[in-house]
PDB file of C-alpha atoms in Angstrom:
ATOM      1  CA  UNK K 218       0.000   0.000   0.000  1.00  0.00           C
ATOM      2  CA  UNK K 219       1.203   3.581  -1.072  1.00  0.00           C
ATOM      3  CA  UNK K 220      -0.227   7.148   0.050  1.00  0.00           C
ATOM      4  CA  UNK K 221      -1.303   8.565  -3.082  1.00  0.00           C
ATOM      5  CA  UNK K 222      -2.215  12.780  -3.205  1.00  0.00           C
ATOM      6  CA  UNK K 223      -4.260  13.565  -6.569  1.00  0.00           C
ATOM      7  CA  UNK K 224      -4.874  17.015  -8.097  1.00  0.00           C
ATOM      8  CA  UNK K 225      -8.164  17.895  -9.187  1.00  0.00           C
ATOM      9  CA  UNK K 226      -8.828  20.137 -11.579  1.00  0.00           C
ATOM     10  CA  UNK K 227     -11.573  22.464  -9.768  1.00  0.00           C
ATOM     11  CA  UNK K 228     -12.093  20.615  -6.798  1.00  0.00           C
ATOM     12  CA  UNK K 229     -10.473  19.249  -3.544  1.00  0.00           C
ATOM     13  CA  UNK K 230      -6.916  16.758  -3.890  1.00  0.00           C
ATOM     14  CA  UNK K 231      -8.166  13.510  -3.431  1.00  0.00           C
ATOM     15  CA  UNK K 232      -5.789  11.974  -0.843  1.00  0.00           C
ATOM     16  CA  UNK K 233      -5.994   7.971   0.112  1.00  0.00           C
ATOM     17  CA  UNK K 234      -3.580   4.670   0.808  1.00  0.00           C
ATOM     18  CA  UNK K 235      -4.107   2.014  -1.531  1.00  0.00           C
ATOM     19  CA  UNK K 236      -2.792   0.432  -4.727  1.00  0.00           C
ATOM     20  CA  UNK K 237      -3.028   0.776  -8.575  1.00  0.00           C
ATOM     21  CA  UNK K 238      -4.584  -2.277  -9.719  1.00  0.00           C
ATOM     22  CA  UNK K 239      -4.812  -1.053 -13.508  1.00  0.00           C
ATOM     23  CA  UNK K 240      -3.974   1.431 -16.239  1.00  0.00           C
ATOM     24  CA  UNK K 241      -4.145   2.300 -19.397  1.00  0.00           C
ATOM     25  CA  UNK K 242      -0.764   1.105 -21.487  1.00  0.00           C
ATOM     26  CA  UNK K 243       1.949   2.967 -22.663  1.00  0.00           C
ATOM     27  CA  UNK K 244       4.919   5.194 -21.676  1.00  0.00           C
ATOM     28  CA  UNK K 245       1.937   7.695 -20.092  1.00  0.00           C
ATOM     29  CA  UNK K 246      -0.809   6.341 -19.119  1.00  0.00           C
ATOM     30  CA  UNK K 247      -3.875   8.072 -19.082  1.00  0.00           C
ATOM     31  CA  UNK K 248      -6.170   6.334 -16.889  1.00  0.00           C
ATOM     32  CA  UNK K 249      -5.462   4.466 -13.259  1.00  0.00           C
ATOM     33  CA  UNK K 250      -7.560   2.654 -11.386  1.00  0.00           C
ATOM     34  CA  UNK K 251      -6.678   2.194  -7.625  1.00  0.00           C
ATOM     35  CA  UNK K 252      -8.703   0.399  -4.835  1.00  0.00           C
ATOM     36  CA  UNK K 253      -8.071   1.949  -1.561  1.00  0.00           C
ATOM     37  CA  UNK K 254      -6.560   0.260   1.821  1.00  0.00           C
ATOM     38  CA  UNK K 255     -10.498   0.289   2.780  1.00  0.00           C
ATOM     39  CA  UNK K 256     -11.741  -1.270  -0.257  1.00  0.00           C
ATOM     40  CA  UNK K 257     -13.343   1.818  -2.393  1.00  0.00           C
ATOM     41  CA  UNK K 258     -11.846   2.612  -5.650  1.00  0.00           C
ATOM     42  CA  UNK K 259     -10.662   5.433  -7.165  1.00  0.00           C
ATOM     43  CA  UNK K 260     -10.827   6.309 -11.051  1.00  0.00           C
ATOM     44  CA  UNK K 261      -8.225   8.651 -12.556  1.00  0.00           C
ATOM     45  CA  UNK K 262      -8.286   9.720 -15.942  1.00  0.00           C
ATOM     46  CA  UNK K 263      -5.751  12.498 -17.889  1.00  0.00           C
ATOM     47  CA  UNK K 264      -3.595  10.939 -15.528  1.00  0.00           C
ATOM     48  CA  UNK K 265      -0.375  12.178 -16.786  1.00  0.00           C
ATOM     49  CA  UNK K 266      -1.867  15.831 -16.656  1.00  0.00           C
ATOM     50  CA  UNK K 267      -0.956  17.672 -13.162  1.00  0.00           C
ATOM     51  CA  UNK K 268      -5.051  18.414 -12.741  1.00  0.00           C
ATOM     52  CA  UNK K 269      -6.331  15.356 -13.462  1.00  0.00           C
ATOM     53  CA  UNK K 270     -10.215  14.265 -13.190  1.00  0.00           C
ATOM     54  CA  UNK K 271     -10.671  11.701 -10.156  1.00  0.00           C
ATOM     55  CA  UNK K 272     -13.574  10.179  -8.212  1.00  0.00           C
ATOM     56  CA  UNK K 273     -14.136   7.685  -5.557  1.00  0.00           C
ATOM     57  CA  UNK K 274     -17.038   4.563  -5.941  1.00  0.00           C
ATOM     58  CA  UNK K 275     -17.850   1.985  -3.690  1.00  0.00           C
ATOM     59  CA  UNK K 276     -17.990  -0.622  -6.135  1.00  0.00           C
ATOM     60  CA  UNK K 277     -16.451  -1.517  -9.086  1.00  0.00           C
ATOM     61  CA  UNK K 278     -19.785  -1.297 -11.617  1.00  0.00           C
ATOM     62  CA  UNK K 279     -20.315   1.898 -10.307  1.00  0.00           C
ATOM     63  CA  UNK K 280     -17.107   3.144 -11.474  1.00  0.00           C
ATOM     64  CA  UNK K 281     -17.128   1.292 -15.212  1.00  0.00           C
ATOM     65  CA  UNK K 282     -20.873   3.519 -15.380  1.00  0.00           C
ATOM     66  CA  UNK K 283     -18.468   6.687 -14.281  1.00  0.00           C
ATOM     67  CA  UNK K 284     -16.078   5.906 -17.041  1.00  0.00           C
ATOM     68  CA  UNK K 285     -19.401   5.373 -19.486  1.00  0.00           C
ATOM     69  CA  UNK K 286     -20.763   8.529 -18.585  1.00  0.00           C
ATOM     70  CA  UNK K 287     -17.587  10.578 -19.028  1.00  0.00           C
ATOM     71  CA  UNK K 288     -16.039   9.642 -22.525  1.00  0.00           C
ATOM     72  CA  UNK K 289     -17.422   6.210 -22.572  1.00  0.00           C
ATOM     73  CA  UNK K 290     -15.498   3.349 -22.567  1.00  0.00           C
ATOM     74  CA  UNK K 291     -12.657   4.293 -25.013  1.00  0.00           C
ATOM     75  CA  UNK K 292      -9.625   1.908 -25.559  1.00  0.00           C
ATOM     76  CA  UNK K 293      -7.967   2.985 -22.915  1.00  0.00           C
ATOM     77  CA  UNK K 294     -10.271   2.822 -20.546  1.00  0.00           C
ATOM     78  CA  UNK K 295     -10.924  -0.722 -21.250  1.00  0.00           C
ATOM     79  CA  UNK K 296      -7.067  -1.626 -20.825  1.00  0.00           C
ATOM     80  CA  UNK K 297      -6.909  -0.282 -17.671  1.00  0.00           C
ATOM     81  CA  UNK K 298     -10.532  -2.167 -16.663  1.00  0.00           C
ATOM     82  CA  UNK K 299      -9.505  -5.201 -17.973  1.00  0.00           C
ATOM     83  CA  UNK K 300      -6.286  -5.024 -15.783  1.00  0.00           C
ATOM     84  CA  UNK K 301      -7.686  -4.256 -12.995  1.00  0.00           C
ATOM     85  CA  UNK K 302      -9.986  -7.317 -13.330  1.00  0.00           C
ATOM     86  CA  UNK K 303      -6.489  -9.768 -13.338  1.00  0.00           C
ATOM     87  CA  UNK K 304      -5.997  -8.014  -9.764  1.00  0.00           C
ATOM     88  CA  UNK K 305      -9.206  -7.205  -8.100  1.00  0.00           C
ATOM     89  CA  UNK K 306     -12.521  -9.655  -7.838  1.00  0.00           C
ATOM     90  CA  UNK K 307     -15.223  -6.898  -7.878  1.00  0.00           C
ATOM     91  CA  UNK K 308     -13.624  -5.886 -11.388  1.00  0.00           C
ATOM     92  CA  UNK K 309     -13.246  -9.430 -12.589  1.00  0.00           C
ATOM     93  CA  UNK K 310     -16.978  -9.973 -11.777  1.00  0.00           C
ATOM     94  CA  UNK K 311     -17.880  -6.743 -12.974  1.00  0.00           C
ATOM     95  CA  UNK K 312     -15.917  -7.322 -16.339  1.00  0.00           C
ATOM     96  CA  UNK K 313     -16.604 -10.341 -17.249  1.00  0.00           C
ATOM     97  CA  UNK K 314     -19.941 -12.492 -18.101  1.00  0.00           C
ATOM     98  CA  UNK K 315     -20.336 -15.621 -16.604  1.00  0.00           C
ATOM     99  CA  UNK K 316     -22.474 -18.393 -18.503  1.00  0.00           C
ATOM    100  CA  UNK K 317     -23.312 -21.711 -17.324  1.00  0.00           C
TER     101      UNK K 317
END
């Protein structure tokens, strides 16, 4: 677990301990997804930008709708989703559909 301090353009730093559990790829990635020491998660996108746009979500679906609402879910959002679903079980159940 890290402290991690991010700038938000217009409103308060957002300011939690917790982990990335997915980005997008490439030598800057746009978007980060974290899940905090007490289980929320955070969504970061323009993520390489020193005012970024950030928000905390108590579950995983409820961020993915964030991300839909926002840009919807571009390429790189769905890299950093489907990485955070190799790390986190509320993503991976989220992510993927299960059929019996």
């Amino acid at each position: 677990m890290e402290d991690y301090s991010i700038e938000r353009a217009g409103v308060a730093n957002l300011d939690f301990t917790g982990e990335l559990i997915g980005q997008s790829t490439g030598p800057t990635p746009r978007i980060k997804i974290y899940r905090t020491k007490g289980g929320k998660y955070i969504g970061e996108t323009n993520a390489h930008q020193k005012m970024a746009q950030a928000q905390h979500f108590d579950t995983a679906p409820m961020m993915i709708n964030w991300f839909r609402s926002t840009t919807g879910i571009t390429a790189e959002i769905e890299d950093a989703i489907e990485e955070a679903a190799k790390h986190d079980d509320g993503f991976k159940v989220a992510w993927n559909e299960h059929v019996d």
